[in-house]
Amino acid sequence: MAVFAGLNKRHDVVPVIRDADLVAVALRTALAEASPEQRPGLERAAALVESTAAATEGQVRARWVRSRLAAVGFEGDMASVAALKALRQAEPRLSLLAAVQLQKEAVAHPE
């Protein structure tokens, strides 16, 4: 069994990876070539992508935290110890430091 360096370590840094700009370009291209029937749906999709692309990194991380907590069925207070525990259960590779930082961002950026 091969073990890759770093795969079993806890992570203190959670990067934000965005490709909304690439999706926006693809939607604009599709919109330029769209039939009249396709335009309303593509216009709505383009608006959604643009609003997502405008989110700050903190907002993106906060959304991610809420999605991870929802995935494990957590519905309590975002600032609670129970939320922190649920986040670490949802993402076991997160260090305590990273989980606390992510929790703070989720509290700072409510939906």
PDB file of C-alpha atoms in Angstrom:
ATOM      1  CA  MET A   1       0.000   0.000   0.000  1.00  0.00           C
ATOM      2  CA  ALA A   2       1.496   3.324  -1.029  1.00  0.00           C
ATOM      3  CA  VAL A   3       1.301   6.272   1.329  1.00  0.00           C
ATOM      4  CA  PHE A   4       1.527   9.707  -0.208  1.00  0.00           C
ATOM      5  CA  ALA A   5       3.244  12.441   1.747  1.00  0.00           C
ATOM      6  CA  GLY A   6       0.821  14.837   3.369  1.00  0.00           C
ATOM      7  CA  LEU A   7      -2.373  12.878   2.708  1.00  0.00           C
ATOM      8  CA  ASN A   8      -2.863  11.829   6.310  1.00  0.00           C
ATOM      9  CA  LYS A   9      -2.031  15.198   7.869  1.00  0.00           C
ATOM     10  CA  ARG A  10      -4.463  17.702   9.294  1.00  0.00           C
ATOM     11  CA  HIS A  11      -4.873  20.869   7.259  1.00  0.00           C
ATOM     12  CA  ASP A  12      -4.579  24.370   8.742  1.00  0.00           C
ATOM     13  CA  VAL A  13      -5.173  26.269   5.503  1.00  0.00           C
ATOM     14  CA  VAL A  14      -8.321  26.094   3.425  1.00  0.00           C
ATOM     15  CA  PRO A  15      -7.809  27.649  -0.004  1.00  0.00           C
ATOM     16  CA  VAL A  16     -10.631  29.036  -2.100  1.00  0.00           C
ATOM     17  CA  ILE A  17     -10.613  27.750  -5.644  1.00  0.00           C
ATOM     18  CA  ARG A  18     -12.727  29.678  -8.111  1.00  0.00           C
ATOM     19  CA  ASP A  19     -13.593  29.038 -11.696  1.00  0.00           C
ATOM     20  CA  ALA A  20     -16.671  31.244 -11.913  1.00  0.00           C
ATOM     21  CA  ASP A  21     -14.871  33.518 -14.360  1.00  0.00           C
ATOM     22  CA  LEU A  22     -14.394  30.608 -16.789  1.00  0.00           C
ATOM     23  CA  VAL A  23     -18.033  29.613 -16.417  1.00  0.00           C
ATOM     24  CA  ALA A  24     -19.117  33.236 -16.992  1.00  0.00           C
ATOM     25  CA  VAL A  25     -17.130  33.393 -20.246  1.00  0.00           C
ATOM     26  CA  ALA A  26     -18.688  30.121 -21.420  1.00  0.00           C
ATOM     27  CA  LEU A  27     -22.169  31.387 -20.587  1.00  0.00           C
ATOM     28  CA  ARG A  28     -21.588  34.690 -22.394  1.00  0.00           C
ATOM     29  CA  THR A  29     -20.406  32.778 -25.447  1.00  0.00           C
ATOM     30  CA  ALA A  30     -23.462  30.513 -25.306  1.00  0.00           C
ATOM     31  CA  LEU A  31     -25.691  33.553 -24.830  1.00  0.00           C
ATOM     32  CA  ALA A  32     -24.235  35.224 -27.920  1.00  0.00           C
ATOM     33  CA  GLU A  33     -25.102  32.146 -29.989  1.00  0.00           C
ATOM     34  CA  ALA A  34     -28.426  31.344 -28.270  1.00  0.00           C
ATOM     35  CA  SER A  35     -31.812  31.135 -29.889  1.00  0.00           C
ATOM     36  CA  PRO A  36     -34.538  33.413 -28.515  1.00  0.00           C
ATOM     37  CA  GLU A  37     -36.007  30.465 -26.586  1.00  0.00           C
ATOM     38  CA  GLN A  38     -32.674  29.736 -24.871  1.00  0.00           C
ATOM     39  CA  ARG A  39     -31.835  33.326 -23.933  1.00  0.00           C
ATOM     40  CA  PRO A  40     -33.937  33.708 -20.743  1.00  0.00           C
ATOM     41  CA  GLY A  41     -32.433  30.616 -19.113  1.00  0.00           C
ATOM     42  CA  LEU A  42     -28.902  31.527 -20.129  1.00  0.00           C
ATOM     43  CA  GLU A  43     -29.372  35.117 -18.942  1.00  0.00           C
ATOM     44  CA  ARG A  44     -30.525  33.833 -15.538  1.00  0.00           C
ATOM     45  CA  ALA A  45     -27.583  31.435 -15.358  1.00  0.00           C
ATOM     46  CA  ALA A  46     -25.143  34.223 -16.263  1.00  0.00           C
ATOM     47  CA  ALA A  47     -26.592  36.459 -13.528  1.00  0.00           C
ATOM     48  CA  LEU A  48     -26.208  33.667 -10.961  1.00  0.00           C
ATOM     49  CA  VAL A  49     -22.601  33.024 -11.945  1.00  0.00           C
ATOM     50  CA  GLU A  50     -21.795  36.734 -11.798  1.00  0.00           C
ATOM     51  CA  SER A  51     -23.290  37.046  -8.303  1.00  0.00           C
ATOM     52  CA  THR A  52     -21.323  34.003  -7.157  1.00  0.00           C
ATOM     53  CA  ALA A  53     -18.128  35.390  -8.671  1.00  0.00           C
ATOM     54  CA  ALA A  54     -18.649  38.640  -6.752  1.00  0.00           C
ATOM     55  CA  ALA A  55     -18.533  36.856  -3.370  1.00  0.00           C
ATOM     56  CA  THR A  56     -15.475  37.427  -1.200  1.00  0.00           C
ATOM     57  CA  GLU A  57     -13.251  34.534  -0.158  1.00  0.00           C
ATOM     58  CA  GLY A  58     -14.742  34.769   3.331  1.00  0.00           C
ATOM     59  CA  GLN A  59     -18.249  34.448   1.925  1.00  0.00           C
ATOM     60  CA  VAL A  60     -17.229  31.456  -0.178  1.00  0.00           C
ATOM     61  CA  ARG A  61     -15.672  29.725   2.841  1.00  0.00           C
ATOM     62  CA  ALA A  62     -18.742  30.556   4.956  1.00  0.00           C
ATOM     63  CA  ARG A  63     -21.023  28.964   2.343  1.00  0.00           C
ATOM     64  CA  TRP A  64     -18.780  25.911   2.296  1.00  0.00           C
ATOM     65  CA  VAL A  65     -18.951  25.594   6.083  1.00  0.00           C
ATOM     66  CA  ARG A  66     -22.744  25.847   6.035  1.00  0.00           C
ATOM     67  CA  SER A  67     -22.948  23.223   3.289  1.00  0.00           C
ATOM     68  CA  ARG A  68     -20.687  20.834   5.211  1.00  0.00           C
ATOM     69  CA  LEU A  69     -22.718  21.323   8.398  1.00  0.00           C
ATOM     70  CA  ALA A  70     -25.960  20.771   6.496  1.00  0.00           C
ATOM     71  CA  ALA A  71     -24.510  17.567   5.038  1.00  0.00           C
ATOM     72  CA  VAL A  72     -24.095  16.151   8.550  1.00  0.00           C
ATOM     73  CA  GLY A  73     -27.510  17.421   9.650  1.00  0.00           C
ATOM     74  CA  PHE A  74     -26.324  20.219  11.934  1.00  0.00           C
ATOM     75  CA  GLU A  75     -28.980  22.915  12.399  1.00  0.00           C
ATOM     76  CA  GLY A  76     -27.879  24.641  15.615  1.00  0.00           C
ATOM     77  CA  ASP A  77     -26.041  27.832  16.469  1.00  0.00           C
ATOM     78  CA  MET A  78     -23.181  28.435  14.036  1.00  0.00           C
ATOM     79  CA  ALA A  79     -21.052  29.942  16.832  1.00  0.00           C
ATOM     80  CA  SER A  80     -21.455  26.959  19.168  1.00  0.00           C
ATOM     81  CA  VAL A  81     -18.975  24.301  20.189  1.00  0.00           C
ATOM     82  CA  ALA A  82     -21.426  21.783  18.718  1.00  0.00           C
ATOM     83  CA  ALA A  83     -21.032  23.463  15.303  1.00  0.00           C
ATOM     84  CA  LEU A  84     -17.260  23.250  15.570  1.00  0.00           C
ATOM     85  CA  LYS A  85     -17.488  19.576  16.499  1.00  0.00           C
ATOM     86  CA  ALA A  86     -19.880  18.872  13.615  1.00  0.00           C
ATOM     87  CA  LEU A  87     -17.566  20.637  11.166  1.00  0.00           C
ATOM     88  CA  ARG A  88     -14.614  18.562  12.296  1.00  0.00           C
ATOM     89  CA  GLN A  89     -16.715  15.409  11.999  1.00  0.00           C
ATOM     90  CA  ALA A  90     -17.763  16.419   8.492  1.00  0.00           C
ATOM     91  CA  GLU A  91     -14.158  17.201   7.527  1.00  0.00           C
ATOM     92  CA  PRO A  92     -11.843  15.091   9.717  1.00  0.00           C
ATOM     93  CA  ARG A  93      -8.694  16.384   8.042  1.00  0.00           C
ATOM     94  CA  LEU A  94      -9.325  19.940   9.239  1.00  0.00           C
ATOM     95  CA  SER A  95      -7.115  20.946  12.108  1.00  0.00           C
ATOM     96  CA  LEU A  96      -8.738  22.560  15.115  1.00  0.00           C
ATOM     97  CA  LEU A  97      -7.169  25.878  14.074  1.00  0.00           C
ATOM     98  CA  ALA A  98      -8.603  25.691  10.546  1.00  0.00           C
ATOM     99  CA  ALA A  99     -12.021  24.641  11.828  1.00  0.00           C
ATOM    100  CA  VAL A 100     -12.127  27.569  14.267  1.00  0.00           C
ATOM    101  CA  GLN A 101     -11.108  30.019  11.529  1.00  0.00           C
ATOM    102  CA  LEU A 102     -13.768  28.643   9.180  1.00  0.00           C
ATOM    103  CA  GLN A 103     -16.382  28.788  11.914  1.00  0.00           C
ATOM    104  CA  LYS A 104     -15.534  32.447  12.551  1.00  0.00           C
ATOM    105  CA  GLU A 105     -15.964  33.222   8.863  1.00  0.00           C
ATOM    106  CA  ALA A 106     -19.330  31.454   8.777  1.00  0.00           C
ATOM    107  CA  VAL A 107     -20.479  33.500  11.789  1.00  0.00           C
ATOM    108  CA  ALA A 108     -19.168  36.713  10.209  1.00  0.00           C
ATOM    109  CA  HIS A 109     -20.944  36.025   6.887  1.00  0.00           C
ATOM    110  CA  PRO A 110     -24.475  34.831   7.618  1.00  0.00           C
ATOM    111  CA  GLU A 111     -26.681  34.032   4.652  1.00  0.00           C
TER     112      GLU A 111
END
